[in-house]
Amino acid sequence: MRAVVLALTLAFVVNINYVSVPEFAPDKTYVYNYEALLLGGLPQEGLARAGIKVNSKVHLSAVTENTFLMKLMDPLIHEYAGIWPNDPFVPATKLTSALATQLQIPIKFEYANGVVGKVFAPARVSPTVLNLHRGILNILQLNLKKTQNIKSKDLSHCQERIMKDVGLAYTERCAECTKRVKSLIETATYNYIMKPSSTGALITEATVEEVHQFSPFNEIHGAAMMEAKQTLAFVEIEKTPVVPNKADYMARGSLQYEFSTEILQAPIQLIKISNAPAQIVEVLKHLVVNNVAMVHDDAPLKFVQLIQLLRAATPENIEDIWTQFKNEPVYRRWILDALPAVGTPVIVKFIKEKFLTGELTLPEFIQALVVALQMVTADLDTIQLTASLAWHEKLSTIPALREVVMLGYGSLIAKHCVEVPTCSAELLRPIHEIAAEATSKNNIPEITLALKVLGNAGHPASLKPIMKLLPGLRTAATSLPLSVQVDAILALRNIAKKEPKLVQPVALQLVLDRSLHPEVRMVACIVLFETKPSVALMSSLAGSLKTETNMQVASFTYSHIKSLTRITAPDMAAVAGAAHVAIKLLSPKLDRLSFQFSRALKFDIYHTPLMVGAAGSAYMINDAATILPRAVVAKTRAYLAGAAADVLEIGVRTEGIQEALLKSPAADESVDRITKIKRTLRALINWKALPTSQPLASAYVKLFGQEVAFARIDRTIIEQAISLATGPKPRELLKAALKALQEGIALQYAKPLLVAEMRRILPTAVGLPMELSMYSAAVGAASINVQATITPPLPEEIETMTLEQLKKTDVQLQAEARPSIAVHKFAVMGVNTALIQAAVMARGKIRTIAPGKVAVRADILKGNYKVEALPVEVPEHIAALSFETLAVARNIEDPTAERIVPLVPELSLQNRQTDLAGSVSHTCILHAPVRASAPFDKTLCLAVPYIEIKGCVEVHSHNAAFIRNDPLFYIIGHHSARATVARAEGPTVERLELEVQVGPRAAERLLKQISLIDEETPEGKAFLLKLREILETEDKNRPISSESNSNSSSSSSSILSSFYSGSAASSFERIQKQVNQFLLNACSFFQAKYLGNTVPPVFAIIARAVRVDRKLLGYQLAAFFDKPSARVQLIASSIAENDNWKLCADGVLLSKHKVTTKVAWGTECQQYAVITKAEAGILGEFPALRLEWEWEGLPILITNYAKKLSKHIPMAALQAGFRFERATNSEKEIELTVALPSKRSLNVIVRVPEMTLSSIAIPLPVTVPINPDGTLSIHIDQDILFRVQNYIYDSQCSMMQDTITTFNNRRYKNEMPISCYQVLAQDCTPELKFVVFLKKDEESEENHLNIKLADINVDLYALGTQAKVKIDEMEVPISSLPYQHPSGSIQIREKADGLSLYASGHGLQEVYFASGHWKVTAIADWMKGQTCGLCGKADGEIRQEYTTPSGYLTKSSVSFAHSWVLPAESCRDASQCRMKLESVKLEKQVILNGQESKCYSVEPVLRCLPGCTPIRTTPVTIGYHCLSTLSNLNMLDGIYEKSVDLRETTDAHVACRCSEQCT
């Protein structure tokens, strides 16, 4: 028994060995039947599919031990495009015959132990045919385990996937998007039946099934499928060996698929290229001839065809075509639009050569090059070609052009590194060298350009060169301009996508470095979050944010984290989770910061079942000191089918532009003045001037993450633009344009564009390539004709024309235009080779034509302006849209036999299939046949009254939703819509007119006399009675509310009482009485109905249709203004004969506090009416504004929508933070009451029917210009710009009873030292435009201001109760005021009880001084953030208010105030100040870290001079640095830069008495 088991075991092992290693005997020829099928479409039966089938006999014979020959016998190719499985395959006889010679050439291959080695074939065997042989050899590749005869592959996870992508370099794979759902699934299964033979194992049958399943949505909702099947079945063994071909056999690689011309072959059409130049000329002529007046329907497809032909052309062909047509403008434009889209290195070289030889203009070159660099294949040759162009001497003279080329160079490297992940860093060496050289020479434009190129390339090797330009990393970058530092950080973004872990620590360090500029830190924050930080890193950032001193950074980071919590995109899910954790660690107070602080906003929408989404980001980097944000960045991102891309990004920086626009040149820039002020300030310890902000604005545009253009605006560019605009050339151009207009302009222009070309080419088991691609092409065309007549003719020298001459000019202009556009979009899945195509295709077309003809007349003398729309010939369809899905099969040898079948057949019997729930592959077939749903056809028409035009839309739709109720099945099929415009039945309309008449002739132009019903006349009463009966009949169907509206509810009163004090409520009642009286006054005004009886109209507007029957149709509007009564009236009415419809709008300004308006409309303005009342006054203690809307009647449509909207008010109010209560308010009234407890906050009560809403302390982004008495503080006779700045940034610094309120509205007590000047406010830039000093007089202890600006010193002081002024030590009598400086930039005049100095040109809007108090009001806007002193920087950063002259941030207000004291050097100083600032030793014993230590203050303390004793002190808490008492180091060396070890309180001297020994 054991022997039997042993024998069976050995036999089984031998059998396994036979199965795993097939062998072919050297003296035999093995004959197999081979069939390969490649079929694409949807898997459901009854829909169309497209495919290819190859049948052949395969002869295999050995040449040597490991070398074999394979020959195909009787090959036959079939193509398929039909309804599966009913329609048969069609033999491609002509194609088979054309390829028969190649197909039957034996190929040689190496084969050993089931592994195919090298492949050999004669040169005349094309790659496409050889790939078919590889498909057969792939079956023989038996790398099976010994216990298997089946092998399967997940093609989606191949280590070395053979694949070619075109146009996808800038997309990112969203791995998280495809974790749960997938859009592309690829798998292959190999099944072998083998039997033992005398030489080893014999493959008797092998089958291969490969499936590629793709859907733009989740595959569970249906997907298109490309199915490849191979069958190799053993037939017999012959003795006749395979004879090799007589040609030389060349090594042609291995089993790996060889890409051929399919890369240049567009899958949307198959062109047999026999004579490329002639075919190019033919297509070019077709495009030129058929796209003149309007775009031809097939223009986009022809344009793609032209691109494909150019790809097949040789450089010589392209050169000949250019030579032939370069002097014909229309042909030239089409060629230059098509060449960049070809995307080959040959075209880039051609464009370069033509520019260098002067055959291309600069605009033509830039346009062609930008597109070409984005479309071209990024190989090493193209990169070197672009580099040679970037460094060409001709480009060095054109900076803008060089920037375009350099940015394209960086983009090419980025694309190259996508295709070759191991791309060399040597490609970026020239850019690294440029950056290093520019840094050494401080060449800012060159540094900026190098950074942008490195940012486009996104190569990790650029990290170190970029870090050298980052601030705060022990580099010299801190001395570089802020814009360069920002650009250096932004250059890390593309690197962060590849290597986030390398960029994260750098970005985090920049964010946390509080010594850096806030903008730098916020930009670093953007980069940090794009690296997708972890929970730990996000929590660390949140922890540092708790102690953040810069409010701009705090607001930006908090808003960024909060917006991330709302993100739903899968690739940001982990970041959103981390943000949820971080946001809980932060204070919600940061969420209540005003809009003056920087914000980040992210929003997105992602639909997981469809795998589609969009996201947007907006970053506003603000500066509370300025009106304009420092930077604004907006970005959009898209998700589709498991891929993501940053589609568009636009960034604008306004650094310095506001200063350039608003800064007055009045400030004296003389060196002597600045030197004198610097000498005065020298006593301030470690005083550092703020850096000068260079007037500069910049902008950039990114497409798909690549910066394609950027611009800088500085003073030089502005001056050049002004010089160009005011020079002789613009006048010459204007003269030529006016001459051309009078002679008539006829223009035809066409513009094509290849919008998108995205392709993925994959080899299949059969050996033919499968392609997924999307094409989008558009062509726009327009014909324009313009003719102008000017009476009297303009003078020859236009610049000599006076205003009086212009007023007498009559200008008539007639223009006709026919713009049209055609767009074609294709999506293809299937086989695409130069020989045969078989694919399923989605094809969309859009074509629109919008003709128009207008005539314009402007009679300036008569004040008459008219625009007429004239009749124009309209095509049958002004817009047509179609979308269809097709199965297509065609071959190059028989193009006329192209087979195109709709994917969804109409009105055919189908077997309805329903997928099992949750199943993708298994379906349950219902055997009962069902008929497909009939196509949906609908025509909708609408006639426009009066103008007799009828518009119709024809809609047709047929889809496959009868099979499955999923999105994909709704899309496939045929859908179309067409829009037509034609004349309607009725009298012909000659033209449409819009006429405006200004001035006294307005009444003459009115076509219908205006008359309003007077309610007091019998006729008026009869009319109103009849109208009332009609309206009552209409209102019977309306629901009637039973609620009383006479009184407000108690809940409303409770809101009011909690809203304001008791006195406020009583004041509210008083105001209500005033309102009632005010309404009576308003009604008396409105009773005087028609102002046209007493005053002429100011202007009249008539809009009408002029018909052949001369019947009046249209509307007219008349405007009246009665100045004595401050009343405005607008009356719009129909000019039709029997139409009494009117709209009457009246407005009356009753007083400075009150205004009311009434808008009534309907028949004689009697059907509906809304009254608006507004008043400003005092509500309790606060200025207030009340708005009230009351209606007498509203259309049913409005009331219905209002009722629906009211249901959502409670929830919306709660979400907005409002208090909500039910109340029985008036049913026909809405009241809004707004009180302003401060100029930057609101208290609000809103009363609407049935409810009352309220909220208090709502922050405002701007200051409201309202006075304490409720009047608006707007004065037309004052500087409007100054007022606007004041209202937006209401900053003032003042002092009352030793308490200073800073520009940032922070209060602290200032213990002023006697007789010592303190810097109150000064210009902290090197220009030192002004300095304001504050001093307390020793005798009177009154405040004294000294102001240094221009070439004068101004002293403001108090003498008794009067304010006095000295200019350069000379007292100016009050009677001599106002004083004006000779330059006109400084004024001093009386104001209230004091004096005010105005010097807006120097940065000071106003300095007010009176006995007992002073205030510095509204420094110039361009000085915000650039001041320093006791009043602060006026930058909104209250956490950084106590910044000393050295830049140190102290926690003590006393230390801060004393740091700005101008100390004395000796007792002989004329200033009478007897104090100095010094570091003091801590007198008590300190044990620190177990050692006895001596400690000195790191903040200077105010102390009396040697020889003086303090007579008054004040406590101050300061920081100390300690060192062991055993240390011999000099503690005072650099003490002010040492760290703080402890904080203690000491005494600061504020008044001293000196002895005679004081020196």
CSV table of N, CA, C and O in Angstrom, one decimal, residues 87 100 308 413 482 484 852 1184 1269 1398 1449:
chain,number,residue,atom,x,y,z
A,87,ASP,N,-26.0,42.2,-34.0
A,87,ASP,CA,-25.4,42.5,-35.2
A,87,ASP,C,-24.1,41.7,-35.4
A,87,ASP,O,-23.4,41.5,-34.4
A,100,ALA,N,-1.6,42.0,-44.9
A,100,ALA,CA,-1.3,40.6,-45.0
A,100,ALA,C,0.1,40.3,-45.1
A,100,ALA,O,0.7,39.4,-44.5
A,308,GLN,N,-3.9,67.6,-36.5
A,308,GLN,CA,-3.4,66.3,-36.7
A,308,GLN,C,-2.5,66.2,-38.0
A,308,GLN,O,-1.5,65.5,-38.0
A,413,ILE,N,9.8,71.5,-17.0
A,413,ILE,CA,10.5,70.7,-16.1
A,413,ILE,C,9.5,69.9,-15.2
A,413,ILE,O,9.7,68.7,-14.9
A,482,LEU,N,9.9,92.7,1.1
A,482,LEU,CA,8.8,91.8,1.6
A,482,LEU,C,8.2,90.9,0.4
A,482,LEU,O,7.9,89.8,0.6
A,484,VAL,N,9.7,89.7,-2.1
A,484,VAL,CA,10.6,88.6,-2.4
A,484,VAL,C,10.5,87.5,-1.4
A,484,VAL,O,10.4,86.3,-1.7
A,852,GLY,N,-26.8,91.4,-34.6
A,852,GLY,CA,-27.3,92.6,-34.0
A,852,GLY,C,-27.0,93.8,-34.9
A,852,GLY,O,-25.9,93.8,-35.5
A,1184,ALA,N,-29.5,107.1,16.4
A,1184,ALA,CA,-30.3,106.0,15.9
A,1184,ALA,C,-30.9,106.3,14.5
A,1184,ALA,O,-30.9,107.5,14.1
A,1269,ASP,N,-25.8,113.7,17.8
A,1269,ASP,CA,-27.2,114.2,17.8
A,1269,ASP,C,-28.0,113.4,16.7
A,1269,ASP,O,-29.2,113.7,16.5
A,1398,TYR,N,-3.3,121.5,10.9
A,1398,TYR,CA,-3.6,120.6,9.8
A,1398,TYR,C,-2.4,120.5,8.9
A,1398,TYR,O,-1.9,121.5,8.4
A,1449,LEU,N,8.6,94.2,22.9
A,1449,LEU,CA,7.2,94.2,23.3
A,1449,LEU,C,7.1,94.0,24.8
A,1449,LEU,O,7.4,92.9,25.3
